Coordinates of C-alpha atoms in Angstrom, one line a residue:
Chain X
X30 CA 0.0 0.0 0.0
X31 CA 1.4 3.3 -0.7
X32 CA 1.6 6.0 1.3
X33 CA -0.5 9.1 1.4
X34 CA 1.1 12.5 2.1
X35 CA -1.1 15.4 3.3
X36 CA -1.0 19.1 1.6
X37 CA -2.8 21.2 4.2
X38 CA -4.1 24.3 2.2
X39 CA -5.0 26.8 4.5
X40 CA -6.1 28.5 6.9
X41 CA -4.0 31.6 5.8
X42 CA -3.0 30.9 2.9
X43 CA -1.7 33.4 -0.1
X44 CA -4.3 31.9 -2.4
X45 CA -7.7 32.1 -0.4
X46 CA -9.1 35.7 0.6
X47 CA -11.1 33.7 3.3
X48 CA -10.2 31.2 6.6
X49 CA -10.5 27.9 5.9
X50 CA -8.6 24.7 5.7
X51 CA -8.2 22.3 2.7
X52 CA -6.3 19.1 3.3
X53 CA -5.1 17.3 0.0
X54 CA -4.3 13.8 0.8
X55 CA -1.8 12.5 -2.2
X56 CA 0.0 9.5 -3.5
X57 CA 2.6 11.1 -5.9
X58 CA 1.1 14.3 -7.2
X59 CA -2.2 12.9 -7.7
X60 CA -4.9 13.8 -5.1
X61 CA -6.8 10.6 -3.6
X62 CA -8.9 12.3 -0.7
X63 CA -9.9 15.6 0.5
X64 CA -11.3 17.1 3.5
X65 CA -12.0 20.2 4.6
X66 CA -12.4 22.5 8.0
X67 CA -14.4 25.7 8.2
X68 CA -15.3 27.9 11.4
X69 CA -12.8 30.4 11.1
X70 CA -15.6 32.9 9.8
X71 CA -18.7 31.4 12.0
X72 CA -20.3 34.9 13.6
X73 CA -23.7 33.1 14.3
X74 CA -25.8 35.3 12.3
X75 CA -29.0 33.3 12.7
X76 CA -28.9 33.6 16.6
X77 CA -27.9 37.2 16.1
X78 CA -30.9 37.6 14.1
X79 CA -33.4 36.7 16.3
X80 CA -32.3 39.6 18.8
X81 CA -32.8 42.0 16.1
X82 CA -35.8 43.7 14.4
X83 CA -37.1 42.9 10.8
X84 CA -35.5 45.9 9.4
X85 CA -32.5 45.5 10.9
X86 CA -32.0 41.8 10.1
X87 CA -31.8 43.5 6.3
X88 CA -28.2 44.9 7.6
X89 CA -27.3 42.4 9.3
X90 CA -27.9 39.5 6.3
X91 CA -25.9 41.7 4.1
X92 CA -23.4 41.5 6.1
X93 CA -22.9 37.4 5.3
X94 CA -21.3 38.0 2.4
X95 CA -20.0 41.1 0.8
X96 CA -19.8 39.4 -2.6
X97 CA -23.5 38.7 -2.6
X98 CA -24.8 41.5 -0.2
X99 CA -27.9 41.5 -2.4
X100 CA -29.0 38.2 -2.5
X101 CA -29.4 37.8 1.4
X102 CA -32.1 40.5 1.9
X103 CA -33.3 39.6 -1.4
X104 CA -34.2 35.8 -0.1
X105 CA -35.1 37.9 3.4
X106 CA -37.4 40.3 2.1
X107 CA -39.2 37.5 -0.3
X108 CA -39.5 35.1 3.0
X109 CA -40.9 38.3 5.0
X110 CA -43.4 39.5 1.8
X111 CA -44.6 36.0 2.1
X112 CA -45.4 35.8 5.6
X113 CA -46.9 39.5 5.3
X114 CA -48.5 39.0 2.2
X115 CA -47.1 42.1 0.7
X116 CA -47.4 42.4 -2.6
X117 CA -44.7 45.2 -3.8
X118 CA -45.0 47.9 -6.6
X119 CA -43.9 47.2 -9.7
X120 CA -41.2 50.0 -9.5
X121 CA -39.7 48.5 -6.3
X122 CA -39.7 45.0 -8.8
X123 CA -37.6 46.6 -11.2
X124 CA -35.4 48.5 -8.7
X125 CA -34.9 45.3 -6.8
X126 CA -33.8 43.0 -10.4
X127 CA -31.8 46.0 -11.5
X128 CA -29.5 45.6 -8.3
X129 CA -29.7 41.9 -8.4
X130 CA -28.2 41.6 -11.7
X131 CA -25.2 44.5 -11.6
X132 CA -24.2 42.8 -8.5
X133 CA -24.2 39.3 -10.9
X134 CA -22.2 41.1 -13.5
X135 CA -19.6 42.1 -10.8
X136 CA -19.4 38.7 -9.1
X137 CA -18.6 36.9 -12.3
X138 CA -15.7 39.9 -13.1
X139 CA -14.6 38.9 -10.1
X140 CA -14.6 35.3 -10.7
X141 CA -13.2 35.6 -13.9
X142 CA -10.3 37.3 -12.3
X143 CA -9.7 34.9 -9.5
X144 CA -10.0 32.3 -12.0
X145 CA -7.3 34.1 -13.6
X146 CA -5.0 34.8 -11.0
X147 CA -5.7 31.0 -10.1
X148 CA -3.8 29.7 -13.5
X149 CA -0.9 32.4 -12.8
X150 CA -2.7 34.1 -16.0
X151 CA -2.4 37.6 -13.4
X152 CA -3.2 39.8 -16.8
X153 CA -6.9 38.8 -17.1
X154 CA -7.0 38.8 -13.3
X155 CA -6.0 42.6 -13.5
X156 CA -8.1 43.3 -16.9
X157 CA -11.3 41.8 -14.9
X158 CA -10.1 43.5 -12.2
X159 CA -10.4 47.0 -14.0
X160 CA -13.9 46.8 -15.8
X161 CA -15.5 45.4 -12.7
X162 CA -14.6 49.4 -11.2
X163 CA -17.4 50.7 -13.2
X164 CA -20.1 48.2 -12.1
X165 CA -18.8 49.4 -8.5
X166 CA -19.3 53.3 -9.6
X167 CA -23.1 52.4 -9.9
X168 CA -23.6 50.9 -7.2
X169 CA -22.2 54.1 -5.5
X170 CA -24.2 56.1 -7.6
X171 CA -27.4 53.9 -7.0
X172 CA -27.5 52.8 -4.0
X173 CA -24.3 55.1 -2.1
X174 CA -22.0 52.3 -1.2
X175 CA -19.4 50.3 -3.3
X176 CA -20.4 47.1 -1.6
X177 CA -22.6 46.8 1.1
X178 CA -26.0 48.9 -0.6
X179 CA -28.4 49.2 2.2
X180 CA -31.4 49.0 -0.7
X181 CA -33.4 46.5 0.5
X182 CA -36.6 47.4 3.1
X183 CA -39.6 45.1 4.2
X184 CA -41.8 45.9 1.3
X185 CA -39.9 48.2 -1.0
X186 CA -36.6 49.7 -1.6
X187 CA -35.1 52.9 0.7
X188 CA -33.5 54.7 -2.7
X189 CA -35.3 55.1 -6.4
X190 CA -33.3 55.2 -8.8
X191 CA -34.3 58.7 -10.8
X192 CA -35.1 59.3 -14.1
X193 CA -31.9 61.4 -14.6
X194 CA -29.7 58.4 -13.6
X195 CA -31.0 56.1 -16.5
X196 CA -29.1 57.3 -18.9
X197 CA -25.6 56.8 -16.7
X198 CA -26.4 53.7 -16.3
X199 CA -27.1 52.6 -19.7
X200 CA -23.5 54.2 -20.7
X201 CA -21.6 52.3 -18.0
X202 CA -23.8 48.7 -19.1
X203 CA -23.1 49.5 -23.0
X204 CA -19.1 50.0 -21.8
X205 CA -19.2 47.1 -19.7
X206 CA -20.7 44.6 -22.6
X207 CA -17.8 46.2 -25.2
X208 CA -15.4 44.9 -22.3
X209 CA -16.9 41.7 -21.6
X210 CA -16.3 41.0 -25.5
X211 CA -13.0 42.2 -25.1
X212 CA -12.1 40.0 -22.2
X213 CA -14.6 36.9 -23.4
X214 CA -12.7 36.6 -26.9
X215 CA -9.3 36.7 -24.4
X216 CA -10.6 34.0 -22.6
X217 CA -12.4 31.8 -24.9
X218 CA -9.6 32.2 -27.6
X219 CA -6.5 31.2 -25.5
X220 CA -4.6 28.7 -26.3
X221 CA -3.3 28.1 -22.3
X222 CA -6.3 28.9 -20.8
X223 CA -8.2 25.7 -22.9
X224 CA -5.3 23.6 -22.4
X225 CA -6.1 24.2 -18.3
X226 CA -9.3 24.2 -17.7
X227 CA -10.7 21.9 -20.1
X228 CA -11.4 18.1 -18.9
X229 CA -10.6 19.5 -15.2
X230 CA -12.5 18.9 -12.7
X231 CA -15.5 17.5 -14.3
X232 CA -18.6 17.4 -12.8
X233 CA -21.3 15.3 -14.7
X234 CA -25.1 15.8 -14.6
X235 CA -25.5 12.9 -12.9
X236 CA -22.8 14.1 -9.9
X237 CA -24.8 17.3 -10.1
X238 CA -28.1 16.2 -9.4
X239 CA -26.9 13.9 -6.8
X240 CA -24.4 16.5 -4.7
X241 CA -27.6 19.0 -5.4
X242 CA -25.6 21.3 -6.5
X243 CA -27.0 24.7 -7.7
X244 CA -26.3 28.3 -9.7
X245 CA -23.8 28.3 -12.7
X246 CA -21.8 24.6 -11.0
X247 CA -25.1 22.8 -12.1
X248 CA -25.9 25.0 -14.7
X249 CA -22.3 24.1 -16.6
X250 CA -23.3 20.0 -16.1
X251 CA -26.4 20.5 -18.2
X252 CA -29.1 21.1 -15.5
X253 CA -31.2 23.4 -16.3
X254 CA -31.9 24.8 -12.6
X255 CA -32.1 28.7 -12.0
X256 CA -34.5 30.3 -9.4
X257 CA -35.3 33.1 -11.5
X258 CA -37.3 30.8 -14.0
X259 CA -38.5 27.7 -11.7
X260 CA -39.6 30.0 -9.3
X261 CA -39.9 33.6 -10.9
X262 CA -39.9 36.6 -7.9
X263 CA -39.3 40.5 -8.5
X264 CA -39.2 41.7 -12.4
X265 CA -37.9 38.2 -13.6
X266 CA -41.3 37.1 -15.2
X267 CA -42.0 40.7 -16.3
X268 CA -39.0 40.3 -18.6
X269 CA -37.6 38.1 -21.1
X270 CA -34.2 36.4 -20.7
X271 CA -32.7 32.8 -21.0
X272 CA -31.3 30.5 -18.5
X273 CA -27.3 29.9 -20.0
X274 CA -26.1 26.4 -19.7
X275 CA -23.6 24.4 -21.1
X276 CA -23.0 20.7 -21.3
X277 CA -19.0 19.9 -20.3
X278 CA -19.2 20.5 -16.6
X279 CA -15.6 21.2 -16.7
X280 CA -14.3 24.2 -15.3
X281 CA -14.1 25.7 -19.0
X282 CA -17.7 25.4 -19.1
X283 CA -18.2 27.2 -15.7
X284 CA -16.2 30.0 -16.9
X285 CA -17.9 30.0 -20.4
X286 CA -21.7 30.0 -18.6
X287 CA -21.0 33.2 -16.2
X288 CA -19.5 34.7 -18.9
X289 CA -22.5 34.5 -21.1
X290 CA -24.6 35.5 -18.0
X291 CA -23.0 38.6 -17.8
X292 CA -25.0 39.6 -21.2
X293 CA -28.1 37.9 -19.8
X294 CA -27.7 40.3 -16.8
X295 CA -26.7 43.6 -19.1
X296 CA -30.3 42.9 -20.9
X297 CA -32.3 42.1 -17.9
X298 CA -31.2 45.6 -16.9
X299 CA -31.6 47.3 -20.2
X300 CA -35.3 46.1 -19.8
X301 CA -35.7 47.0 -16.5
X302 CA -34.5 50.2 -17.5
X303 CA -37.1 50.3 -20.2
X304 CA -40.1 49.3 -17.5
X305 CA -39.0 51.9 -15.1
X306 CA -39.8 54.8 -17.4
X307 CA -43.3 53.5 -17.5
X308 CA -43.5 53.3 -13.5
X309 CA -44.5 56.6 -11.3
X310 CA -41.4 58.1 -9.7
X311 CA -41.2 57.5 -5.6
X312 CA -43.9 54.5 -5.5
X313 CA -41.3 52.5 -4.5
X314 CA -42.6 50.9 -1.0
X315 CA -45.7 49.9 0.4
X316 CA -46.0 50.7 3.6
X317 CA -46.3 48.2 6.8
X318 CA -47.7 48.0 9.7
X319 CA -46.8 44.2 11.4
X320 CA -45.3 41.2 10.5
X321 CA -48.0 38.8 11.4
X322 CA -47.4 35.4 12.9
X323 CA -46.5 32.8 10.6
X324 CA -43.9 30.8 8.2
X325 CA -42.0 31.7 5.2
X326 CA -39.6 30.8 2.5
X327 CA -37.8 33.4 0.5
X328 CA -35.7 31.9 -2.5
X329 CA -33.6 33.9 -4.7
X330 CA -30.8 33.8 -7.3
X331 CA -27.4 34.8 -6.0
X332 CA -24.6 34.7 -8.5
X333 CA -23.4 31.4 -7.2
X334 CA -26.6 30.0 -7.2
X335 CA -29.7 29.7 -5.2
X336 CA -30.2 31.0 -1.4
X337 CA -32.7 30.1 1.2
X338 CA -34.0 32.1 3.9
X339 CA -37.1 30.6 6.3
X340 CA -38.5 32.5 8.9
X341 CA -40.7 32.0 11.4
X342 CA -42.6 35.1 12.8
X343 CA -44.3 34.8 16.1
X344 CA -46.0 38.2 15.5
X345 CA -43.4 40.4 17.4
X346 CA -40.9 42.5 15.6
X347 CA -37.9 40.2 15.3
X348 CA -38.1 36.9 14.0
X349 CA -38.4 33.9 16.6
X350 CA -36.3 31.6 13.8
X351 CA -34.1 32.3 11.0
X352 CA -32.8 29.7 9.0
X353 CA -30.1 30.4 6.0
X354 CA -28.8 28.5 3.6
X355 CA -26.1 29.1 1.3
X356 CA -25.1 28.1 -2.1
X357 CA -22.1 27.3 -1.2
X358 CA -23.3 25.1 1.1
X359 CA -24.2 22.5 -1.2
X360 CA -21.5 23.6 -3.8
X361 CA -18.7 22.8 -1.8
X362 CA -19.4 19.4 -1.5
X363 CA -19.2 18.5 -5.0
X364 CA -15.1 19.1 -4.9
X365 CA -15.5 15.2 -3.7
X366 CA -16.0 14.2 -7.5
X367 CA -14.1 17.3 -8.5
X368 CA -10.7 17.0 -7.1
X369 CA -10.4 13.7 -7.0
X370 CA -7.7 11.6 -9.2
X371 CA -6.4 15.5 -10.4
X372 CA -3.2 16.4 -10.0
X373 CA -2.6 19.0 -7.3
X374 CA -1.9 21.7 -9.7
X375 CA -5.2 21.3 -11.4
X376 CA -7.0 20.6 -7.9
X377 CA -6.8 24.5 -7.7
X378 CA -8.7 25.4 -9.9
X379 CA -11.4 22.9 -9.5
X380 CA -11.5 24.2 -6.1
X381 CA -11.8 27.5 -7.0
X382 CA -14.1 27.2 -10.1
X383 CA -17.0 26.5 -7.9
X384 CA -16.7 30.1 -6.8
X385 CA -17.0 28.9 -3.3
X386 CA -17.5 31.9 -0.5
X387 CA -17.1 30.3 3.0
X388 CA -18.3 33.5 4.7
X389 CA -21.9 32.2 3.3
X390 CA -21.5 28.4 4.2
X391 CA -20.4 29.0 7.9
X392 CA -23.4 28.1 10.1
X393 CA -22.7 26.2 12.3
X394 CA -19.2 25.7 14.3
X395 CA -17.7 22.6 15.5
X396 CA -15.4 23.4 18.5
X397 CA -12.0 21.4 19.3
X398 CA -10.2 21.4 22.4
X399 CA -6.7 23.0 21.2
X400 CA -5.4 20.7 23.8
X401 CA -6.3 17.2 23.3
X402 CA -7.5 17.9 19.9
X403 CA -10.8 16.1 21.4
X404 CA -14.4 17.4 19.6
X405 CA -16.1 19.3 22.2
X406 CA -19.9 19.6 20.6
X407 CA -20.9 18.5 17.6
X408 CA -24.1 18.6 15.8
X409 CA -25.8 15.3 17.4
X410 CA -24.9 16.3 20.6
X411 CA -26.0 19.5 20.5
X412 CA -29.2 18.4 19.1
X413 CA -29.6 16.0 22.3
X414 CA -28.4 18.5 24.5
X415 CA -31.3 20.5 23.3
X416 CA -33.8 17.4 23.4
X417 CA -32.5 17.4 27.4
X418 CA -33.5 20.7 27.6
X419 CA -37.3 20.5 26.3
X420 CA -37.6 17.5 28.6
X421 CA -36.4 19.3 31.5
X422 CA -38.9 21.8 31.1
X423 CA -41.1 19.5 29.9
X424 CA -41.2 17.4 33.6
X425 CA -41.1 21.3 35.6
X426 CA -44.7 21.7 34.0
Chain Q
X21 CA 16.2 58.8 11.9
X22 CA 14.9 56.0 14.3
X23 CA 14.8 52.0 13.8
X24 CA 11.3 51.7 13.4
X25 CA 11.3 54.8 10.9
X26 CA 13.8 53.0 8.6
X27 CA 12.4 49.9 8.8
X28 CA 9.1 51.3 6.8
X29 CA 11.3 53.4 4.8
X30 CA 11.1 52.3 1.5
X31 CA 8.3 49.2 -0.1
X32 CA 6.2 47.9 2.3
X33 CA 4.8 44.4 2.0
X34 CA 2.1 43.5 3.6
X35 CA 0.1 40.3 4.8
X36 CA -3.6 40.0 5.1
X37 CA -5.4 38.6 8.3
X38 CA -9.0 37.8 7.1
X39 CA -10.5 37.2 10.4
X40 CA -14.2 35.8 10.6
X41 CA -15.3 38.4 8.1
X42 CA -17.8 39.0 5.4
X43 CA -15.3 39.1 2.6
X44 CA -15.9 43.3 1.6
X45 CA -13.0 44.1 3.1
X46 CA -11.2 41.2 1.8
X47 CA -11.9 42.2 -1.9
X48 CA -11.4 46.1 -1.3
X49 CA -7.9 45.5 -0.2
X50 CA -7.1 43.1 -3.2
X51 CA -9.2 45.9 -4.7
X52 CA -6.3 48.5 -3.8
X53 CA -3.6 46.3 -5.7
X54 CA -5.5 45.9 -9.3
X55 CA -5.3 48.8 -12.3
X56 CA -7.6 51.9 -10.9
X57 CA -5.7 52.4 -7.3
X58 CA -2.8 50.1 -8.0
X59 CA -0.6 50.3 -5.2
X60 CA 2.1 48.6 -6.3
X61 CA 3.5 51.6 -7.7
X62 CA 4.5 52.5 -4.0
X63 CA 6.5 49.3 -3.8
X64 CA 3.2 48.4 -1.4
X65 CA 2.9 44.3 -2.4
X66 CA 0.6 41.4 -1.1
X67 CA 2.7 38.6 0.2
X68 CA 2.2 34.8 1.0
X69 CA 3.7 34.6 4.7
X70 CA 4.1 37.3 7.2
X71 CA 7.6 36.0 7.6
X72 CA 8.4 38.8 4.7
X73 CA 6.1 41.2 6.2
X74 CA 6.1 45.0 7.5
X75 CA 2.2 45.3 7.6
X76 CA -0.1 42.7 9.0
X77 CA -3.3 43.7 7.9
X78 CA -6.4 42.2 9.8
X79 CA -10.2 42.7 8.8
X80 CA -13.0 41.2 10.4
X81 CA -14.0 40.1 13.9
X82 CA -12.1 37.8 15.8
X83 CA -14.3 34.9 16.9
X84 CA -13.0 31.9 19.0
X85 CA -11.6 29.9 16.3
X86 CA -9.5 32.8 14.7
X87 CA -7.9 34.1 17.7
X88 CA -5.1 31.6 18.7
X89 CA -4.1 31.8 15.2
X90 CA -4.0 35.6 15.1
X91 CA -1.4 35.5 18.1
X92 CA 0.6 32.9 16.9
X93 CA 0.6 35.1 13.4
X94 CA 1.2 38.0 15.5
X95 CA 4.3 36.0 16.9
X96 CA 5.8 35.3 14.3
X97 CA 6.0 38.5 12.7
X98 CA 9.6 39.8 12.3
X99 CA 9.7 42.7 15.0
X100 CA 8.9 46.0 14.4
X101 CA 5.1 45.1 12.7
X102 CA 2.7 47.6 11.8
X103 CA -0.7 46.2 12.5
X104 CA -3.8 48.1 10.8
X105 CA -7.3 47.2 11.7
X106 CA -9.7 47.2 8.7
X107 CA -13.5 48.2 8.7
X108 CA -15.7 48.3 11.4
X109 CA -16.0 44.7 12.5
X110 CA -11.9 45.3 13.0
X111 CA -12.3 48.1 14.5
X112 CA -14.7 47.6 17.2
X113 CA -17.0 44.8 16.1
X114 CA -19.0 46.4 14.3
X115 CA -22.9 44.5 14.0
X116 CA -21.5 41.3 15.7
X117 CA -20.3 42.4 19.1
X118 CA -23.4 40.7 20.5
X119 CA -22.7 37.5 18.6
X120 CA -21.6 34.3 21.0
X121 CA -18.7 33.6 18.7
X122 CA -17.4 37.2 19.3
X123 CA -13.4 36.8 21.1
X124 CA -13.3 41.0 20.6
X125 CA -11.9 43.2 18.2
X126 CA -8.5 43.0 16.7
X127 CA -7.4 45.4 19.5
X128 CA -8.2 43.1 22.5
X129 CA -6.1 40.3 21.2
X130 CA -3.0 42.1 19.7
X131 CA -1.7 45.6 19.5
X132 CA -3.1 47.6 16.6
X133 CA -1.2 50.7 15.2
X134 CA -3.7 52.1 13.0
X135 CA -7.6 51.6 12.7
X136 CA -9.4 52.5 9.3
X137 CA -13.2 52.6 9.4
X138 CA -15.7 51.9 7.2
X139 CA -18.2 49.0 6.3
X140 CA -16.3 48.5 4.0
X141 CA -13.8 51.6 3.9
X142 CA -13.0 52.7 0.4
X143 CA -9.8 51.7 -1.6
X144 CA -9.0 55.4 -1.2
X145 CA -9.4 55.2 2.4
X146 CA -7.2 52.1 3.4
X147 CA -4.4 54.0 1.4
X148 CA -5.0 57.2 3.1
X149 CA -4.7 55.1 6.3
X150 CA -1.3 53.2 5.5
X151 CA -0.2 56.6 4.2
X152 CA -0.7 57.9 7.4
X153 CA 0.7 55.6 9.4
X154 CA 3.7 55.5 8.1
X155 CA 4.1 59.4 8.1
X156 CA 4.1 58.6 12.0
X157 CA 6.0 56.0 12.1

């Protein structure tokens, strides 16, 4: 039998932006086992969330990810609206689509560019890099923050977005599509960058549907999966628009479906654009008095692919339970078939092509004792701790 | 001219600490190094271990998990270190401070040198800051 060797990867490491710890196990320089260790980035958000009111939570879910600071009050305010039964204007729809989609257009950039940077191919990391500033510029325009936007209210939006500012908008979108060509023809068209990323790290429809994976990961296998169209919410079904897929599921077929996205998003926006002309300036929330007591899901599509918020409203003003779940959370598990019998070098990018973001997946810790490296909690007995609990209060009655 | 002051004299490199954070900070300070701000015209460059490092950069709270590893970073620092806390979570904790996972700001478990605030602070400003703190230096 030989023997393995571990590659830890991780938790501060040069390539990752985030905490957390990969650990290649290898025979020779190909990969025969992973495992990974989050918690680094755990701030137990759902907890936090029930100590704090419904328009507050929309701060404080922003704050899960900065990448996709829409999506999470986006998912929020759908799960709210649904408990509420709210049904918003259709400015507020349009506003609320128009924010989704820039802040798709600068998450794939990005991508692209870590992708890059990934492959040592740093030029398309800095060219990505440089026409994701102007998505950025909206947003500060829009909504007066690069990142975090603060847009999102029970019910509505808290800034329109004025008549005057259309025009600026299209400008930046018709400068950001010439650039996309620009950088889509240097992707597509390279030589190196086909010779790396094609056959690595395939995921097949069949691994897909099985890992349940979701967003543009599934979408490269094949699956046709997109909560915009199987279950339509804001200006989606007011508009007309395709879901991109391709059929490879390698990681040259990830790259190739956001890339194609980003022109989905640039005409969802254009028409947007087009049906906020035909909207009445400032009727952008509806106004509400209580959160009644009740249940809701609120789905929506980040750029990674689908999030889940469920909350449970007992009539007060924060919500008694708050349950989130993150693309990544499913995504991550497919580097399992992904990594698997690659060589390390290409194990890299199959991590990375995933576009996973551990700030979302972290939602529940694990604690060790530094010590005796002994697991203090973990899930099962937390959940009979709990079950301890109910009884004991169950037998004071 | 003092030690310290010529240590930071010339090109700084630095090393980023992304504690348990929600990855704006993160991307603004890569943000800082690409085309538009580009701050590698200053000699200022992102580097792999804080063993090459003047400037240990740390965003984010620092939750349970994180915080052994931040001292032992901290440790093994080569000695003088400029330490900058980065947006408001650094700087004082920011939305989490009630949160159970919450081991204090970056200042409680090592000693910071320059704060900049911000959810997230602006490219501009987390120059402005390093700018600054090496005019005092």
């Amino acid at each position: 039998m030989s023997k393995k060797t571990l590659i830890p990867i991780g938790p501060y490491h040069p390539l990752q932006e985030e905490p957390e710890l990969f650990k290649l196990y290898c025979d020779g320089e190909i990969v025969k086992d992973i495992k990974w260790e989050t918690g680094y980035n755990h701030r137990g958000i759902e907890k936090l969330s029930e100590s704090k009111t419904y328009e507050q939570v929309f701060f404080l879910v922003e704050r899960i990810c900065g990448i996709c600071s829409n999506s999470h009050p986006f998912a929020f305010a759908n799960a709210v609206e649904e408990i509420a039964n709210i049904e918003i204007t259709n400015r507020t729809k349009y506003i609320r689509s128009i924010i989704a989609e820039l802040e798709r257009i600068h998450s794939h950039l990005l991508w692209v560019g870590l992708a890059g940077h990934f492959l040592g191919y740093n030029t398309v990391f800095m060219w990505a890099w440089k026409y994701r500033e102007p998505t950025l510029d909206l947003f500060e325009m829009i909504t007066g923050n690069r990142n975090s936007y603060g847009m999102f209210k029970v019910g509505g939006v808290r800034r329109d977005i004025e008549e005057s500012k259309i025009p600026v908008i299209q400008n930046v979108l018709d400068d950001i599509k010439k650039k996309t060509d620009l950088l889509a023809g240097a992707v597509m068209d390279d030589p190196v960058i086909h010779a790396r990323t094609k056959g690595v790290g395939i995921l097949t429809l069949q691994d897909v549907i099985d890992y349940g994976a979701v967003g543009p990961t599934a979408r490269a296998s094949g699956l046709e999966i997109d909560v915009r169209k199987d279950d339509p919410y804001a200006a989606y079904p007011l508009v007309n628009w395709k879901v991109i897929t391709a059929q490879a599921g390698d990681v040259f077929a990830k790259a190739e479906v956001r890339l194609l996205e980003m022109y989905e998003s640039i005409s969802i926006i254009e028409q947007c654009l087009a049906g906020l002309k035909k909207e009445k300036e400032g009727d952008i929330e509806v106004k509400v008095r209580e959160i009644p007591e009740g249940i809701g899901n609120g789905r929506a599509e980040a750029p990674r692919g689908e999030v889940f918020h469920f909350v449970m409203s007992d009539g007060s003003t924060s919500p008694v339970r708050h349950k989130i779940r993150a693309p990544s959370y499913v995504n991550i598990a497919t580097f399992r078939k992904s990594c698997i019998g690659q060589t390390i070098a290409d194990a890299t990018i199959s991590l990375a092509a995933v576009d996973p973001c551990y700030c979302c997946t972290e939602r529940m810790a694990v604690a060790y004792d530094i010590h005796s490296g002994k697991k203090i909690l973990n899930a099962e007995e937390l959940i009979s701790i709990s079950v301890k609990r109910t009884r004991e209060i169950k037998d004071s009655d | 001219m003092g030690f310290k002051s010529y240590c930071f004299k010339k090109s700084l490199w630095v090393f980023h600490f992304g504690g348990a954070s929600c990855n704006n900070c993160d991307i603004e300070i890569l943000d800082c190094l690409t085309p538009r701000h580009d701050l590698e015209r200053f000699g200022i460059l992102l580097v792999g271990s804080i063993r090459h490092a003047d400037v240990l950069l740390v965003n984010g709270i620092i939750n349970h998990h994180d915080k052994e590893r931040l001292i032992e970073i901290y440790n093994q620092a080569p000695k003088p270190i400029l330490v900058v806390a980065i947006g408001a979570c650094g700087c004082t904790g920011g939305l989490f401070t009630e949160s159970y996972t919450f081991a204090g700001p970056v200042d409680k478990v090592i000693p910071v040198n320059a704060y900049v605030p911000g959810c997230p602070p602006k490219p501009e400003a987390i120059i402005a800051g390093i700018v600054k703190l090496v005019n005092n230096s």
